[in-house]
Amino acid sequence: VIQPGLGRIMPQIGERAWKLYYAAKAKNWPLAKFQWKEIKELMELGAFTRPKYEESLTKFMLENWSGVGKALEKEDFGGFAEAFQKAIEQANAYHELKEKPYIRWKLPDQPPPDLDLTPRGNK
């Protein structure tokens, strides 16, 4: 009962995905990589605390989230944007597969207002 369920974890993932996308778009690669890593850890937490979703979350991480990470490592926004869009489409397909078609995440049109995404300092 006290373990965080996906209903508590997924909104955090959505907020971080929003920040991830706009950080990468601003070429703030350290922030984008940080958000990617945090999302990965939240997904792993979800797989651990909700074993019935472990297989789907693990498959998503291997087949979709790793491609986003590879593009980030190359600091390639074009490749990142393509992998990110594919991951979002697949995440929404999983919502439908898990009988939650009413959950359809979309990237907000504007960057998050709570962060200055301007790159700073050394890599």
mmCIF file of C-alpha atoms in Angstrom:
data_model
loop_
_atom_site.group_PDB
_atom_site.id
_atom_site.type_symbol
_atom_site.label_atom_id
_atom_site.label_comp_id
_atom_site.label_asym_id
_atom_site.label_seq_id
_atom_site.Cartn_x
_atom_site.Cartn_y
_atom_site.Cartn_z
ATOM 1 C CA VAL A 1 0.000 0.000 0.000
ATOM 2 C CA ILE A 2 2.815 2.437 0.798
ATOM 3 C CA GLN A 3 4.872 1.525 -2.259
ATOM 4 C CA PRO A 4 4.637 4.067 -5.055
ATOM 5 C CA GLY A 5 2.354 2.748 -7.773
ATOM 6 C CA LEU A 6 2.537 3.727 -11.403
ATOM 7 C CA GLY A 7 -0.215 6.275 -10.800
ATOM 8 C CA ARG A 8 2.295 8.187 -8.657
ATOM 9 C CA ILE A 9 5.418 7.430 -10.678
ATOM 10 C CA MET A 10 4.177 8.085 -14.213
ATOM 11 C CA PRO A 11 3.324 11.772 -13.671
ATOM 12 C CA GLN A 12 6.923 12.251 -12.493
ATOM 13 C CA ILE A 13 8.126 10.485 -15.627
ATOM 14 C CA GLY A 14 5.932 12.722 -17.783
ATOM 15 C CA GLU A 15 7.273 15.873 -16.148
ATOM 16 C CA ARG A 16 10.852 14.710 -16.586
ATOM 17 C CA ALA A 17 10.216 13.686 -20.213
ATOM 18 C CA TRP A 18 8.931 17.214 -20.868
ATOM 19 C CA LYS A 19 12.109 18.676 -19.377
ATOM 20 C CA LEU A 20 14.263 16.123 -21.195
ATOM 21 C CA TYR A 21 12.890 17.054 -24.595
ATOM 22 C CA TYR A 22 13.263 20.803 -24.186
ATOM 23 C CA ALA A 23 16.701 20.484 -22.581
ATOM 24 C CA ALA A 24 17.867 18.490 -25.611
ATOM 25 C CA LYS A 25 16.258 20.998 -27.966
ATOM 26 C CA ALA A 26 18.185 23.788 -26.179
ATOM 27 C CA LYS A 27 21.330 21.628 -26.515
ATOM 28 C CA ASN A 28 21.674 21.495 -22.748
ATOM 29 C CA TRP A 29 23.014 17.949 -23.009
ATOM 30 C CA PRO A 30 24.016 17.526 -19.343
ATOM 31 C CA LEU A 31 20.466 18.364 -18.200
ATOM 32 C CA ALA A 32 18.915 16.177 -20.898
ATOM 33 C CA LYS A 33 21.126 13.224 -19.929
ATOM 34 C CA PHE A 34 20.277 13.777 -16.260
ATOM 35 C CA GLN A 35 16.531 13.726 -16.986
ATOM 36 C CA TRP A 36 16.930 10.586 -19.126
ATOM 37 C CA LYS A 37 18.756 8.822 -16.288
ATOM 38 C CA GLU A 38 16.140 9.888 -13.728
ATOM 39 C CA ILE A 39 13.331 8.584 -15.963
ATOM 40 C CA LYS A 40 15.176 5.275 -16.341
ATOM 41 C CA GLU A 41 15.456 4.985 -12.560
ATOM 42 C CA LEU A 42 11.758 5.799 -12.103
ATOM 43 C CA MET A 43 10.851 3.110 -14.662
ATOM 44 C CA GLU A 44 13.032 0.622 -12.812
ATOM 45 C CA LEU A 45 11.324 1.593 -9.550
ATOM 46 C CA GLY A 46 7.940 1.047 -11.192
ATOM 47 C CA ALA A 47 9.000 -2.375 -12.457
ATOM 48 C CA PHE A 48 10.184 -3.319 -8.973
ATOM 49 C CA THR A 49 7.201 -2.028 -7.017
ATOM 50 C CA ARG A 50 4.607 -3.252 -9.514
ATOM 51 C CA PRO A 51 5.780 -6.667 -10.745
ATOM 52 C CA LYS A 52 2.727 -7.128 -12.993
ATOM 53 C CA TYR A 53 4.177 -4.345 -15.195
ATOM 54 C CA GLU A 54 7.817 -5.443 -14.946
ATOM 55 C CA GLU A 55 7.921 -7.266 -18.285
ATOM 56 C CA SER A 56 6.340 -4.379 -20.212
ATOM 57 C CA LEU A 57 8.476 -1.712 -18.551
ATOM 58 C CA THR A 58 11.666 -3.700 -19.088
ATOM 59 C CA LYS A 59 10.792 -4.303 -22.738
ATOM 60 C CA PHE A 60 10.019 -0.608 -23.233
ATOM 61 C CA MET A 61 13.346 0.340 -21.681
ATOM 62 C CA LEU A 62 15.293 -2.032 -23.920
ATOM 63 C CA GLU A 63 13.448 -1.411 -27.172
ATOM 64 C CA ASN A 64 12.647 2.298 -26.894
ATOM 65 C CA TRP A 65 14.305 4.140 -24.044
ATOM 66 C CA SER A 66 17.803 2.907 -24.873
ATOM 67 C CA GLY A 67 17.521 4.518 -28.343
ATOM 68 C CA VAL A 68 16.743 7.862 -26.741
ATOM 69 C CA GLY A 69 19.832 7.460 -24.553
ATOM 70 C CA LYS A 70 22.068 6.571 -27.503
ATOM 71 C CA ALA A 71 21.001 9.701 -29.376
ATOM 72 C CA LEU A 72 21.681 11.787 -26.259
ATOM 73 C CA GLU A 73 25.174 10.349 -25.998
ATOM 74 C CA LYS A 74 25.827 11.455 -29.575
ATOM 75 C CA GLU A 75 24.318 14.866 -28.757
ATOM 76 C CA ASP A 76 22.253 14.497 -31.910
ATOM 77 C CA PHE A 77 18.965 16.365 -31.581
ATOM 78 C CA GLY A 78 17.560 15.001 -34.857
ATOM 79 C CA GLY A 79 18.185 11.411 -33.822
ATOM 80 C CA PHE A 80 16.984 12.187 -30.323
ATOM 81 C CA ALA A 81 13.715 13.758 -31.527
ATOM 82 C CA GLU A 82 13.009 10.729 -33.719
ATOM 83 C CA ALA A 83 13.756 8.234 -30.923
ATOM 84 C CA PHE A 84 11.813 10.322 -28.398
ATOM 85 C CA GLN A 85 8.717 10.427 -30.646
ATOM 86 C CA LYS A 86 8.924 6.672 -31.195
ATOM 87 C CA ALA A 87 9.204 6.110 -27.442
ATOM 88 C CA ILE A 88 6.148 8.288 -26.757
ATOM 89 C CA GLU A 89 4.119 6.427 -29.384
ATOM 90 C CA GLN A 90 5.153 3.103 -27.879
ATOM 91 C CA ALA A 91 4.404 4.270 -24.332
ATOM 92 C CA ASN A 92 0.902 5.236 -25.415
ATOM 93 C CA ALA A 93 0.523 1.850 -27.141
ATOM 94 C CA TYR A 94 1.404 0.188 -23.827
ATOM 95 C CA HIS A 95 -1.313 2.228 -22.121
ATOM 96 C CA GLU A 96 -3.804 0.777 -24.576
ATOM 97 C CA LEU A 97 -2.388 -2.734 -24.173
ATOM 98 C CA LYS A 98 -2.751 -2.437 -20.389
ATOM 99 C CA GLU A 99 -6.410 -1.381 -20.790
ATOM 100 C CA LYS A 100 -5.806 2.285 -20.056
ATOM 101 C CA PRO A 101 -6.477 3.862 -23.465
ATOM 102 C CA TYR A 102 -7.661 7.018 -21.713
ATOM 103 C CA ILE A 103 -4.028 7.740 -20.774
ATOM 104 C CA ARG A 104 -2.350 9.349 -23.775
ATOM 105 C CA TRP A 105 0.739 11.413 -22.986
ATOM 106 C CA LYS A 106 1.712 14.270 -25.249
ATOM 107 C CA LEU A 107 4.606 16.658 -25.228
ATOM 108 C CA PRO A 108 3.530 20.131 -24.080
ATOM 109 C CA ASP A 109 3.890 22.845 -26.721
ATOM 110 C CA GLN A 110 6.106 25.027 -24.548
ATOM 111 C CA PRO A 111 9.237 24.342 -22.481
ATOM 112 C CA PRO A 112 8.740 23.973 -18.728
ATOM 113 C CA PRO A 113 8.582 27.360 -17.005
ATOM 114 C CA ASP A 114 10.415 26.234 -13.872
ATOM 115 C CA LEU A 115 13.860 25.678 -15.448
ATOM 116 C CA ASP A 116 16.279 27.853 -17.336
ATOM 117 C CA LEU A 117 17.332 25.470 -20.094
ATOM 118 C CA THR A 118 20.236 27.585 -21.308
ATOM 119 C CA PRO A 119 23.386 25.428 -21.420
ATOM 120 C CA ARG A 120 26.116 26.544 -19.000
ATOM 121 C CA GLY A 121 29.610 25.662 -17.995
ATOM 122 C CA ASN A 122 31.723 22.797 -19.197
ATOM 123 C CA LYS A 123 30.460 19.460 -20.452
#
